[in-house]
mmCIF file of C-alpha atoms and ligand atoms in Angstrom:
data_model
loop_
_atom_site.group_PDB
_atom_site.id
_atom_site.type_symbol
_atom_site.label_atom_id
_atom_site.label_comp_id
_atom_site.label_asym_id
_atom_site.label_seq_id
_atom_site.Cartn_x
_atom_site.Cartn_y
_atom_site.Cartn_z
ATOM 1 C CA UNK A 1 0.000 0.000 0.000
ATOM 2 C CA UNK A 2 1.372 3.572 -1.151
ATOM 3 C CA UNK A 3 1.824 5.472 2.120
ATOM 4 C CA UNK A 4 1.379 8.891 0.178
ATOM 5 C CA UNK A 5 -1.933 9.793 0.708
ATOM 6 C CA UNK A 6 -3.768 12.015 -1.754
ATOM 7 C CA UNK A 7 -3.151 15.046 0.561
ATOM 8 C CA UNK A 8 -0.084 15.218 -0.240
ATOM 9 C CA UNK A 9 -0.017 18.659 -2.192
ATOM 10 C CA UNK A 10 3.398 18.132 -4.504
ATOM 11 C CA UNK A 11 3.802 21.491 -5.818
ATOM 12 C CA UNK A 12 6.316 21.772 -8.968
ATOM 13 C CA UNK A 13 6.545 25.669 -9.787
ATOM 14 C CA UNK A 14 8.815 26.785 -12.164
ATOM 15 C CA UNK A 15 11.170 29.201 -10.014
ATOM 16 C CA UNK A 16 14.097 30.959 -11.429
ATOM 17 C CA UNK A 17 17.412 29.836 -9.692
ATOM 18 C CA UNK A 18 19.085 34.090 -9.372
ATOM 19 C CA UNK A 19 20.493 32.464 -6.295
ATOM 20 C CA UNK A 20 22.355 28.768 -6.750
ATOM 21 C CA UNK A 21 23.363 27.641 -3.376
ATOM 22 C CA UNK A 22 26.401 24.864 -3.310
ATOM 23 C CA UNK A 23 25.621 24.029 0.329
ATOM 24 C CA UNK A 24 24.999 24.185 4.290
ATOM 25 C CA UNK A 25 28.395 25.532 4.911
ATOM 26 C CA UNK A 26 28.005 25.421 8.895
ATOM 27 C CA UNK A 27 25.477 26.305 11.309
ATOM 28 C CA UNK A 28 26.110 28.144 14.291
ATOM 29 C CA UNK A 29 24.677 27.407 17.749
ATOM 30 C CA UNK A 30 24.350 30.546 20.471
ATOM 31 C CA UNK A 31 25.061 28.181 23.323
ATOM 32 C CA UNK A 32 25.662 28.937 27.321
ATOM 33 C CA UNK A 33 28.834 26.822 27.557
ATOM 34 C CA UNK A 34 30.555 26.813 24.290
ATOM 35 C CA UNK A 35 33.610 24.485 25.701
ATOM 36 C CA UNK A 36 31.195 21.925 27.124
ATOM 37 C CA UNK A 37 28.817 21.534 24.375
ATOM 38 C CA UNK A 38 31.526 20.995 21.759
ATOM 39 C CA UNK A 39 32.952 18.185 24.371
ATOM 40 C CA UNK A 40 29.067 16.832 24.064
ATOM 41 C CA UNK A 41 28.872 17.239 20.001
ATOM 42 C CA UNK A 42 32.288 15.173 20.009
ATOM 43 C CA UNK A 43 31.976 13.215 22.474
ATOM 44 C CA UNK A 44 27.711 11.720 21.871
ATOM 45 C CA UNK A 45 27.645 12.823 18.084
ATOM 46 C CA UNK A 46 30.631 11.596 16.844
ATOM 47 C CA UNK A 47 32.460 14.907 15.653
ATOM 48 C CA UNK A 48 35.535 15.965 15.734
ATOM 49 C CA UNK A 49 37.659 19.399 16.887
ATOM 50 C CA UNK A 50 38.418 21.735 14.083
ATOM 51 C CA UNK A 51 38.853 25.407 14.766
ATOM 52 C CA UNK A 52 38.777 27.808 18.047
ATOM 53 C CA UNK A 53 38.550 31.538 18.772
ATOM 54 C CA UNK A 54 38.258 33.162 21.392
ATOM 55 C CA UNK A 55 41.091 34.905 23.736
ATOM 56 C CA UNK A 56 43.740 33.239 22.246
ATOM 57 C CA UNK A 57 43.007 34.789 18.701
ATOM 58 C CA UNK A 58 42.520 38.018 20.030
ATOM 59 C CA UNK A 59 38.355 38.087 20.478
ATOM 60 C CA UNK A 60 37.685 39.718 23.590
ATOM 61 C CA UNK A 61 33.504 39.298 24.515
ATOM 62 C CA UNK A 62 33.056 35.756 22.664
ATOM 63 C CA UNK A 63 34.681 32.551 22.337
ATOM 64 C CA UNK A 64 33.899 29.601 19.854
ATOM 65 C CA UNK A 65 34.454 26.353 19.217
ATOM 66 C CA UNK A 66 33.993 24.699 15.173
ATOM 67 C CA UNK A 67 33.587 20.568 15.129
ATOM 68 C CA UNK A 68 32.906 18.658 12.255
ATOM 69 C CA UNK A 69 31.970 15.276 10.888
ATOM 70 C CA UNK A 70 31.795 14.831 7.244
ATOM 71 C CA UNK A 71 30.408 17.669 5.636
ATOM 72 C CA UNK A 72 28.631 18.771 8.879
ATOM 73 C CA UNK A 73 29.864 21.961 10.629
ATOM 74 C CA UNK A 74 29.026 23.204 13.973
ATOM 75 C CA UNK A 75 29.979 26.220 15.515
ATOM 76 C CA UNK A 76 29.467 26.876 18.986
ATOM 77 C CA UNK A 77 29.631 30.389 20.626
ATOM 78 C CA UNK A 78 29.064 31.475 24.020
ATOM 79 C CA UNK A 79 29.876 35.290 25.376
ATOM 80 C CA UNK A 80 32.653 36.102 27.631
ATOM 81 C CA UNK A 81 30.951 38.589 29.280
ATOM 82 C CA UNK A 82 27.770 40.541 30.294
ATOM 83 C CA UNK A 83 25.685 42.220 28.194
ATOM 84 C CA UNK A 84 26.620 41.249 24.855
ATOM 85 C CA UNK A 85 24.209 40.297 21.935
ATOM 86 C CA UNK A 86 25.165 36.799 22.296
ATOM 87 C CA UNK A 87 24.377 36.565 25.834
ATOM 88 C CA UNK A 88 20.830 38.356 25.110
ATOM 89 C CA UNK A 89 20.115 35.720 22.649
ATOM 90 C CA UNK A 90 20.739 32.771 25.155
ATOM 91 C CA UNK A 91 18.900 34.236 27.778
ATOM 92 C CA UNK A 92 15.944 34.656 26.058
ATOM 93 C CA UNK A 93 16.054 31.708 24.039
ATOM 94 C CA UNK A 94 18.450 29.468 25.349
ATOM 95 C CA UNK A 95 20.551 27.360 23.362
ATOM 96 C CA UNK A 96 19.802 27.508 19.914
ATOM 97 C CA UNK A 97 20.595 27.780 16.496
ATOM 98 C CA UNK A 98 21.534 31.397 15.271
ATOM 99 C CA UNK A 99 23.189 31.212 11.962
ATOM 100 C CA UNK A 100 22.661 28.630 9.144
ATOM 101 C CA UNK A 101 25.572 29.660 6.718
ATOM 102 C CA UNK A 102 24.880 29.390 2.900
ATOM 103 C CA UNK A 103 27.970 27.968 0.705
ATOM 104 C CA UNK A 104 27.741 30.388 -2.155
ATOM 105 C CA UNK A 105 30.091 31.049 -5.516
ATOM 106 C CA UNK A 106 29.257 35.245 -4.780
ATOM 107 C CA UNK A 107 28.548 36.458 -1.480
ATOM 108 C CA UNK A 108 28.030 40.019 -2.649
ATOM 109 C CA UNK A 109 25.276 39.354 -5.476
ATOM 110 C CA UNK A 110 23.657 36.606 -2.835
ATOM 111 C CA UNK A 111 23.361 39.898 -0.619
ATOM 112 C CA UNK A 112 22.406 42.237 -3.438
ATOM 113 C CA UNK A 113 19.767 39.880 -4.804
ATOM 114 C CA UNK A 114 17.988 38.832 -1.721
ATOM 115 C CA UNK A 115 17.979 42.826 -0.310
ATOM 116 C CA UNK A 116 16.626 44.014 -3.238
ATOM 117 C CA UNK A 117 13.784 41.384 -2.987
ATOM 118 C CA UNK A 118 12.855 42.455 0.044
ATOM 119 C CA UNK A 119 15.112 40.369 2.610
ATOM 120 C CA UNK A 120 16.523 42.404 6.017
ATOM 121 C CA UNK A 121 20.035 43.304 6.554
ATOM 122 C CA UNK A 122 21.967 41.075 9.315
ATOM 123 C CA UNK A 123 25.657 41.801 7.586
ATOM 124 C CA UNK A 124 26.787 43.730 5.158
ATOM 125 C CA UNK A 125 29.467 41.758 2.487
ATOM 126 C CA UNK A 126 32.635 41.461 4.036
ATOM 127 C CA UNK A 127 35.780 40.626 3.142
ATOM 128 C CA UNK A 128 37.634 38.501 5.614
ATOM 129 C CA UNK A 129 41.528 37.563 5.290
ATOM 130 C CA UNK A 130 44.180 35.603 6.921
ATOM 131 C CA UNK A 131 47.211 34.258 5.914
ATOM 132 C CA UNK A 132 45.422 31.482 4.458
ATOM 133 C CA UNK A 133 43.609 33.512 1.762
ATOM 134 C CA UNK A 134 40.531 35.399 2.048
ATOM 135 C CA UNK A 135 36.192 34.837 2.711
ATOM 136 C CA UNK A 136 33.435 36.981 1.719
ATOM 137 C CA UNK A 137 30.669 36.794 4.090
ATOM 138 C CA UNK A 138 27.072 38.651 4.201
ATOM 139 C CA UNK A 139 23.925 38.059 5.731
ATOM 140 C CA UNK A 140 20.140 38.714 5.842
ATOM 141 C CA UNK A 141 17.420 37.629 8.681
ATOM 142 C CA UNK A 142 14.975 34.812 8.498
ATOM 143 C CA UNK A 143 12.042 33.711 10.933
ATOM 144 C CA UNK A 144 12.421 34.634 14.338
ATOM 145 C CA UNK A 145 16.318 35.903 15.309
ATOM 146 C CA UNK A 146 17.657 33.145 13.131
ATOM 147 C CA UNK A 147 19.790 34.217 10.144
ATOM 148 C CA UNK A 148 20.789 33.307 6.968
ATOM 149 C CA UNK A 149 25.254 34.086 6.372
ATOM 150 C CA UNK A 150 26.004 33.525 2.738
ATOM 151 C CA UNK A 151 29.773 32.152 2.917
ATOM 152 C CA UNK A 152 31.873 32.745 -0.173
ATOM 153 C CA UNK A 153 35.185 31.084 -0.031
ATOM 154 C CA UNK A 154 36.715 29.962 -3.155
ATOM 155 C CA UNK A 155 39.969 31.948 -2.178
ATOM 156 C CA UNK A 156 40.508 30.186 1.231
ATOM 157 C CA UNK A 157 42.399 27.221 2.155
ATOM 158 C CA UNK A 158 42.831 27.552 5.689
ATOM 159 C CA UNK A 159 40.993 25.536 8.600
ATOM 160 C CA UNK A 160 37.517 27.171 8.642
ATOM 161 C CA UNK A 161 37.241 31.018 8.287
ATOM 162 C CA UNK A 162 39.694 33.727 8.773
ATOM 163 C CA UNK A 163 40.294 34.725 12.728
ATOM 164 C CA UNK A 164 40.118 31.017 13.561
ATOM 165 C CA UNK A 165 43.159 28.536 14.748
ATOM 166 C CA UNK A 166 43.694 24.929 14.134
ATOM 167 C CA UNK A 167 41.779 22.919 17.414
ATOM 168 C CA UNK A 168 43.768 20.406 18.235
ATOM 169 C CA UNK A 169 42.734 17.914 21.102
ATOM 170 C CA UNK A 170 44.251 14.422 22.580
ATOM 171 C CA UNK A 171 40.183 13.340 22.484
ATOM 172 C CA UNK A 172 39.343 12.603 19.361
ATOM 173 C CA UNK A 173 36.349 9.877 19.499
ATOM 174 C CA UNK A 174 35.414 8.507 16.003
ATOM 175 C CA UNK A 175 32.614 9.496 13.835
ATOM 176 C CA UNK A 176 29.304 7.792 13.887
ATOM 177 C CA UNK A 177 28.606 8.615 10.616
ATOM 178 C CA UNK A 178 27.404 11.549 9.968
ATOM 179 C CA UNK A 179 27.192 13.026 6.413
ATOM 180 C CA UNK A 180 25.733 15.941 5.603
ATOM 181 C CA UNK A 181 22.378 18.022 7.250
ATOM 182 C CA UNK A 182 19.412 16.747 5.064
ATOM 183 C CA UNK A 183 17.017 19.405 5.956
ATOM 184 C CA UNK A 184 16.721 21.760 8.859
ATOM 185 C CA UNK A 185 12.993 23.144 9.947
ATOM 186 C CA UNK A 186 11.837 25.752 11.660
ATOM 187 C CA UNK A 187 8.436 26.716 14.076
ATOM 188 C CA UNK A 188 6.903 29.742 13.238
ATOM 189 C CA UNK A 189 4.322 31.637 15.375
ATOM 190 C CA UNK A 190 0.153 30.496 14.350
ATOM 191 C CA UNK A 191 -0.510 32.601 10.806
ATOM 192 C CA UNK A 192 3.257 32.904 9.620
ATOM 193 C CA UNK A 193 4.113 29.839 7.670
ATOM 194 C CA UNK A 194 2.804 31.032 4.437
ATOM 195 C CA UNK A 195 4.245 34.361 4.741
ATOM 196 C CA UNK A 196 7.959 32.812 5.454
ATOM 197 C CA UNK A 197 6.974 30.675 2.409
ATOM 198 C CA UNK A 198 6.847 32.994 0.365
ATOM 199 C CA UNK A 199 9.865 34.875 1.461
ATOM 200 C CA UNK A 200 11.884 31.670 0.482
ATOM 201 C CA UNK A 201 10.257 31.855 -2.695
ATOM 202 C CA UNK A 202 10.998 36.008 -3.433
ATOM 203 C CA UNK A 203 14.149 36.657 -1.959
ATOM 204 C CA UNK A 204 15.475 32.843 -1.967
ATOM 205 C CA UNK A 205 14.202 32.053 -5.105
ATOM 206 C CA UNK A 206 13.112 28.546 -3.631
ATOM 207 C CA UNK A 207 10.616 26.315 -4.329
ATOM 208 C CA UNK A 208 7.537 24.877 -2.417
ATOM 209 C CA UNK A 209 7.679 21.298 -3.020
ATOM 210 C CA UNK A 210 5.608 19.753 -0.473
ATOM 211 C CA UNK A 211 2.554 20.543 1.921
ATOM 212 C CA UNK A 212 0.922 18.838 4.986
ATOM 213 C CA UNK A 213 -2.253 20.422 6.676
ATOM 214 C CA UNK A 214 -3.580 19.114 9.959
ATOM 215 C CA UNK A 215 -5.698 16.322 8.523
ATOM 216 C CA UNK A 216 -2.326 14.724 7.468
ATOM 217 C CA UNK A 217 -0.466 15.749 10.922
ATOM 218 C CA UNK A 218 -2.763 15.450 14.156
ATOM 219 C CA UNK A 219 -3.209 13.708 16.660
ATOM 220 C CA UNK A 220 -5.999 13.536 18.891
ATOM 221 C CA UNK A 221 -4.613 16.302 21.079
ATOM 222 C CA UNK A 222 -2.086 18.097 18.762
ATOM 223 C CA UNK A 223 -2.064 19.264 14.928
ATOM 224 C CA UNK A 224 0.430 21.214 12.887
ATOM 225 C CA UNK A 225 0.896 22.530 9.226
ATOM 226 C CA UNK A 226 4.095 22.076 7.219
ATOM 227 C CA UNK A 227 5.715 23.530 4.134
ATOM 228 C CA UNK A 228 8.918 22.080 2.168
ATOM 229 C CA UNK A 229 11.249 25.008 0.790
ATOM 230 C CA UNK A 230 13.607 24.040 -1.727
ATOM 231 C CA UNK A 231 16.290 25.602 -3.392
ATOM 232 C CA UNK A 232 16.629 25.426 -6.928
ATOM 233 C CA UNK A 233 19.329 22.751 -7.017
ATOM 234 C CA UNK A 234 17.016 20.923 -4.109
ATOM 235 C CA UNK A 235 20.459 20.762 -1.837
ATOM 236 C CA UNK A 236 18.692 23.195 0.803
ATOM 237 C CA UNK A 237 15.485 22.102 2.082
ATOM 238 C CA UNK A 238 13.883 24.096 4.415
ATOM 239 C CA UNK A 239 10.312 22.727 5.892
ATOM 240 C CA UNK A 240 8.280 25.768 7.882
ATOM 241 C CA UNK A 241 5.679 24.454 10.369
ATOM 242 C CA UNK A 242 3.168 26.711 12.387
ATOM 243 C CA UNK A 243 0.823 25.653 14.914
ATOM 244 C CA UNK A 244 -3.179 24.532 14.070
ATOM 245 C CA UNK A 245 -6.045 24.416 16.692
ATOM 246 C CA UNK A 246 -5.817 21.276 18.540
ATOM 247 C CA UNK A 247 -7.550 20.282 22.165
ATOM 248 C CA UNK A 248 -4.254 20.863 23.540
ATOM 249 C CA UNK A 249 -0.997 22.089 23.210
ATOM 250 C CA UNK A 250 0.916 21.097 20.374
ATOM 251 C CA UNK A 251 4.924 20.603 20.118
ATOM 252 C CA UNK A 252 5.017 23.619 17.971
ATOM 253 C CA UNK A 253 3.424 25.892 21.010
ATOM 254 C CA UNK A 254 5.459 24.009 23.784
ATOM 255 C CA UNK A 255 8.445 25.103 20.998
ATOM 256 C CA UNK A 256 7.202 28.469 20.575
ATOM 257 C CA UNK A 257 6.358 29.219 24.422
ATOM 258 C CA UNK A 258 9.676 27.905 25.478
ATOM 259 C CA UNK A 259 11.726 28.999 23.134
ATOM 260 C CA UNK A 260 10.179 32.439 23.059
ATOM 261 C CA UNK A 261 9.598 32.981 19.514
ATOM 262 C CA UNK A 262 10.606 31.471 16.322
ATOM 263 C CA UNK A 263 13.436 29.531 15.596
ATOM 264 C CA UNK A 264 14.961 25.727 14.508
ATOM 265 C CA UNK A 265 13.060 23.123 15.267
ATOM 266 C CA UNK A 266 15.453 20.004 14.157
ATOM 267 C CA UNK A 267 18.467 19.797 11.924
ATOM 268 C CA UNK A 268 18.173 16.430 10.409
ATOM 269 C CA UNK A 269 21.404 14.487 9.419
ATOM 270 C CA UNK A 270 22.065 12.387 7.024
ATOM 271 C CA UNK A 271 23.961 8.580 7.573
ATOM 272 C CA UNK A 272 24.148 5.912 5.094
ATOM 273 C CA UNK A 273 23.908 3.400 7.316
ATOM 274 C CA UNK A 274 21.135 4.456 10.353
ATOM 275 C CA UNK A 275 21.605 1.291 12.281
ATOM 276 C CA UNK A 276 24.536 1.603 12.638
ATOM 277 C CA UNK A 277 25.003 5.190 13.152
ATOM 278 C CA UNK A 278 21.879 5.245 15.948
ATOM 279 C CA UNK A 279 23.150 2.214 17.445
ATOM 280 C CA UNK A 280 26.655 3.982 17.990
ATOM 281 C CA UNK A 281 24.942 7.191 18.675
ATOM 282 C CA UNK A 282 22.398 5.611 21.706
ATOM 283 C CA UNK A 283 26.039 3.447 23.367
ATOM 284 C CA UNK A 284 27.260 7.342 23.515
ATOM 285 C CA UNK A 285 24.208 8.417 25.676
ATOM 286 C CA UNK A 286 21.897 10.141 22.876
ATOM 287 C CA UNK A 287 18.335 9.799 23.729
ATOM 288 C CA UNK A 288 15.759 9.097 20.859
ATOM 289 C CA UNK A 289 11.870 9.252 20.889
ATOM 290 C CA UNK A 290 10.479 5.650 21.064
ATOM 291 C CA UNK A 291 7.031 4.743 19.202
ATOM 292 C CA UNK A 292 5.223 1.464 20.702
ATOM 293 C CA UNK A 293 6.029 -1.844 19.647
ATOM 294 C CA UNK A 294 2.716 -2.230 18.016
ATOM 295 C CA UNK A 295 3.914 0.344 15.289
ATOM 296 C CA UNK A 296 6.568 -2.427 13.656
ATOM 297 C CA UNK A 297 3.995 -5.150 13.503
ATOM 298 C CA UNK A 298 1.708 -3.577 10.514
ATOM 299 C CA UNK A 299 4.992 -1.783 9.261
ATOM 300 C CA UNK A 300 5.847 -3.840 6.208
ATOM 301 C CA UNK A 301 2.276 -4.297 5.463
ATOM 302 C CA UNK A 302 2.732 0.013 4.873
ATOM 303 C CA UNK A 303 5.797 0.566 3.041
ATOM 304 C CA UNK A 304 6.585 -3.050 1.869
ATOM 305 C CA UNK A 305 10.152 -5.058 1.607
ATOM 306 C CA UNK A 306 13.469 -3.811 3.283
ATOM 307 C CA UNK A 307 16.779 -4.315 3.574
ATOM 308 C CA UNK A 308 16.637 -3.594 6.844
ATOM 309 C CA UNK A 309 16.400 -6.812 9.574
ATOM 310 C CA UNK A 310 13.379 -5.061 10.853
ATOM 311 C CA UNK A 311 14.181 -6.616 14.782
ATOM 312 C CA UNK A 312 17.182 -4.408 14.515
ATOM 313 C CA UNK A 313 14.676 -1.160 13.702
ATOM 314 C CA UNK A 314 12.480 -2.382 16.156
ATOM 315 C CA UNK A 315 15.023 -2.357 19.013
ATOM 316 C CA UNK A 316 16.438 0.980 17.967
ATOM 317 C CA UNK A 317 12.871 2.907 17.149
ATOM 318 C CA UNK A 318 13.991 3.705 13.732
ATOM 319 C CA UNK A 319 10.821 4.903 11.586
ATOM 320 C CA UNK A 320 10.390 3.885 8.190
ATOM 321 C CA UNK A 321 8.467 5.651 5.379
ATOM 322 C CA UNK A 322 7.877 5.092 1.856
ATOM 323 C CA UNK A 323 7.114 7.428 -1.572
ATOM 324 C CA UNK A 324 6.877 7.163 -4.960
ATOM 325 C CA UNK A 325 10.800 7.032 -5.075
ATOM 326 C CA UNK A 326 11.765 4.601 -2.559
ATOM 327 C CA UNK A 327 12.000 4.329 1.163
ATOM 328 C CA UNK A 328 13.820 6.259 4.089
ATOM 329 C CA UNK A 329 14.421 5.689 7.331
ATOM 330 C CA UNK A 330 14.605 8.186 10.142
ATOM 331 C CA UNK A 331 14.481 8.288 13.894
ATOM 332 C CA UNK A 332 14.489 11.807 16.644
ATOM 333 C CA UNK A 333 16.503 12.298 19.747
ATOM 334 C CA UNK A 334 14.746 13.849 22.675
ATOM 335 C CA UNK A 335 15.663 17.566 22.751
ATOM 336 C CA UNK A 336 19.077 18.341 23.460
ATOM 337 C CA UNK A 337 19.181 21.447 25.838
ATOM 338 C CA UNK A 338 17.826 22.697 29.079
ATOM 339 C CA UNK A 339 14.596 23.962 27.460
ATOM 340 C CA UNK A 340 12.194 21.594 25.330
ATOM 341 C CA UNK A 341 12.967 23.299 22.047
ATOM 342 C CA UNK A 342 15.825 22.031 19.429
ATOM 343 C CA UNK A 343 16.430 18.290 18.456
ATOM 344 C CA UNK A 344 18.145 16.423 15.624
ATOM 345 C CA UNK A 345 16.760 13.826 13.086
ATOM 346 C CA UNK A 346 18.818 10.922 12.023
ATOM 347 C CA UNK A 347 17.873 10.353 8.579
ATOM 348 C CA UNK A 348 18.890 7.771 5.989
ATOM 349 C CA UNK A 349 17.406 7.812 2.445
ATOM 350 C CA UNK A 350 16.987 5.024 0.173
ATOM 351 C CA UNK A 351 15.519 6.586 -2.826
ATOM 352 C CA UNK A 352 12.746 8.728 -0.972
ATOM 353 C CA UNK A 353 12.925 12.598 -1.075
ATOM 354 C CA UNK A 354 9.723 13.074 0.948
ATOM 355 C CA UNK A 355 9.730 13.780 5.208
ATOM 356 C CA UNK A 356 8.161 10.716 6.648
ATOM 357 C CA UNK A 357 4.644 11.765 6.623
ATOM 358 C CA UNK A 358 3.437 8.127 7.526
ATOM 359 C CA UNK A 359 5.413 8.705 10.820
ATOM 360 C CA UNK A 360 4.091 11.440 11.884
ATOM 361 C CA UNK A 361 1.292 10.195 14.353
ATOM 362 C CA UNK A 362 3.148 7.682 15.696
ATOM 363 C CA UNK A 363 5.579 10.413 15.820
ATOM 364 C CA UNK A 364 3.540 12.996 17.486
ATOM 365 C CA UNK A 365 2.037 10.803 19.844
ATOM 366 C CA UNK A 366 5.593 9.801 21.303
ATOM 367 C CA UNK A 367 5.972 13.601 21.502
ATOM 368 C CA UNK A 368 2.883 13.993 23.502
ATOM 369 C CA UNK A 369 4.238 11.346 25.988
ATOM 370 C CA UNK A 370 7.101 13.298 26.411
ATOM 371 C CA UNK A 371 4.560 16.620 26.745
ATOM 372 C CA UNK A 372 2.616 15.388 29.578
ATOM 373 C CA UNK A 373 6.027 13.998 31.367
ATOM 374 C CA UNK A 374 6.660 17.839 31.087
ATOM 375 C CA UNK A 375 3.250 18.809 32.372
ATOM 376 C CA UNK A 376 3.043 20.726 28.812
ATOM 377 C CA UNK A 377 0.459 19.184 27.281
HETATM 378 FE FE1 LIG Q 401 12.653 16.316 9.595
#
């Protein structure tokens, strides 16, 4: 049986590409403890130290720390001091994600194109140099306090960006096998998905390629809405949900209360190999949502034969979905900071370029279990 159900809106508009994207070129997390969540990144995800700066490089009210794993880059930042913008962000969002940098050929035009569409200024282009060559960087806001750097750097060979230093460490765990981010989302406030939509489309030049309403993602307490952005090239996919009317809360409110505004949701990550990866990942101490038992016992009657020993999925929790292109698999850790806001999808895909709609109640009722553990239901 197809698990895409007629609801399914896919929506092919013909979009002109003004601004080609090569890439997530790193992603930067505003985080209380900079030192101690890059220890956790290495030390439960699997990646490794690349860059610092901070006092040593001459920075004076911030300090950061750059891991990687595959194509993957984190930077974490925390203030060194009162007062600063950094330190406003944390407190009233807590950790979070503030930048999602934008691998571009031309920094500049990126700029010039998306301000003259309408996008707001967050950096003018700038030219960055170090001994190792030079970066252009400039940047415009998105949803919430979350922005959008494009990162030009065809002229650089050093570590990671100007102003940074080799990190070396004697801990260097191994990778779990991590690839690349797949897709990152974001929760926007009740009314707003379909006006961030379209800013994608204007000043982005992406693409809606998917829709979900509540009648495809509810449960009997909780229902969102979801849009798929897409960049031209489709290696940028940015899903938008906002909240819909439910009896009770719904993961998008607990998101938006706690968080206090809008922001990133989940950064999904890609493996080709999820058992593996989540096996390695859960023996490191991350914590995944787990759907009941009952869900593997119709699964292959849904999305039909595997590869996958399907014991192995069940004793994991990995979800499996199929479309009209093949399967994927996918699985969510339990949120990763103080506050119930940001978590991380493992995601492998085996053909399928869809989200896992056929997961999402069992999805969203694991998320309500976690809700009413939180009294946030
Ligand atoms: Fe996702």
């Amino acid at each position: 049986m197809s698990a895409v159900a007629p609801s399914i809106q896919k929506l092919h508009k013909q979009a002109e590409d003004f601004m080609p994207i090569n890439g997530t070129d790193y992603i930067e997390l505003y985080v209380s403890n900079a030192k101690q969540a890059a220890h956790y990144y290495k030390a439960a995800f699997g990646f490794q130290s690349l860059a610092y700066a901070g006092l040593e490089t001459g920075l004076k009210d911030r300090e950061s720390y750059v891991v990687v794993q595959d194509k993957i880059r984190f930077v974490l930042t925390s203030p060194l001091r009162s007062g600063t913008e950094i330190g406003k962000h944390i407190d009233k969002h807590g950790d979070g994600v503030k930048v999602t940098a934008l691998w571009v050929d031309d920094a500049t035009y990126a700029y010039n194109e998306a301000i003259k569409r309408g996008a707001t200024h967050y950096m003018s282009p700038t030219v960055e140099e170090d001994k190792d060559g030079k970066v252009v960087r400039s940047g415009i806001y998105s949803y919430g306090e979350v922005v959008h750097i494009f990162v030009e750097r065809k002229e650089y060979n050093g570590v990671f960006l100007p102003g940074f230093k080799k990190w070396e460490t004697r801990y260097n765990p191994p990778s779990v096998g991590l690839k690349f981010v797949d897709h990152m989302v974001g929760n926007v406030e009740l009314g707003r998905m379909d006006y961030w939509v379209e800013f994608y489309e204007k000043v982005m030049g992406f693409t809606q390629i998917m829709s979900f309403d509540d009648k495809d993602i509810s449960t009997k307490y909780t229902a969102l809405m979801s849009k798929v952005m897409s960049s031209g090239n489709g290696r940028i996919k940015f899903p938008i949900n906002e909240p819909a009317p439910g009896l009770k809360k719904s993961q998008v409110d607990e998101y938006l209360e706690f968080y206090e505004g809008e922001g990133v949701q989940h950064v999904a990550v890609a493996t080709d190999d999820v058992v593996k990866t989540v096996t390695e990942l859960r023996d490191r101490g991350v914590e995944f949502l787990q759907v009941p038992g009952t869900y593997y016992d119709a699964l292959l009657d849904r999305v039909g034969e595997i590869d996958e020993d399907i014991n192995a999925l069940r004793e994991l929790g990995i979800l499996v979905d199929r479309d009209e292109e093949g399967y994927l698999l996918q699985i969510f850790t339990k949120t990763v900071q103080a506050r119930p806001t940001m978590f991380f999808e493992i995601i492998q895909r085996k053909g399928a370029t869809s989200f896992g709609k056929g997961n999402f109640k069992a999805l969203f009722e694991a998320l309500e279990r976690e809700q009413e553990l939180r009294g946030t239901l």
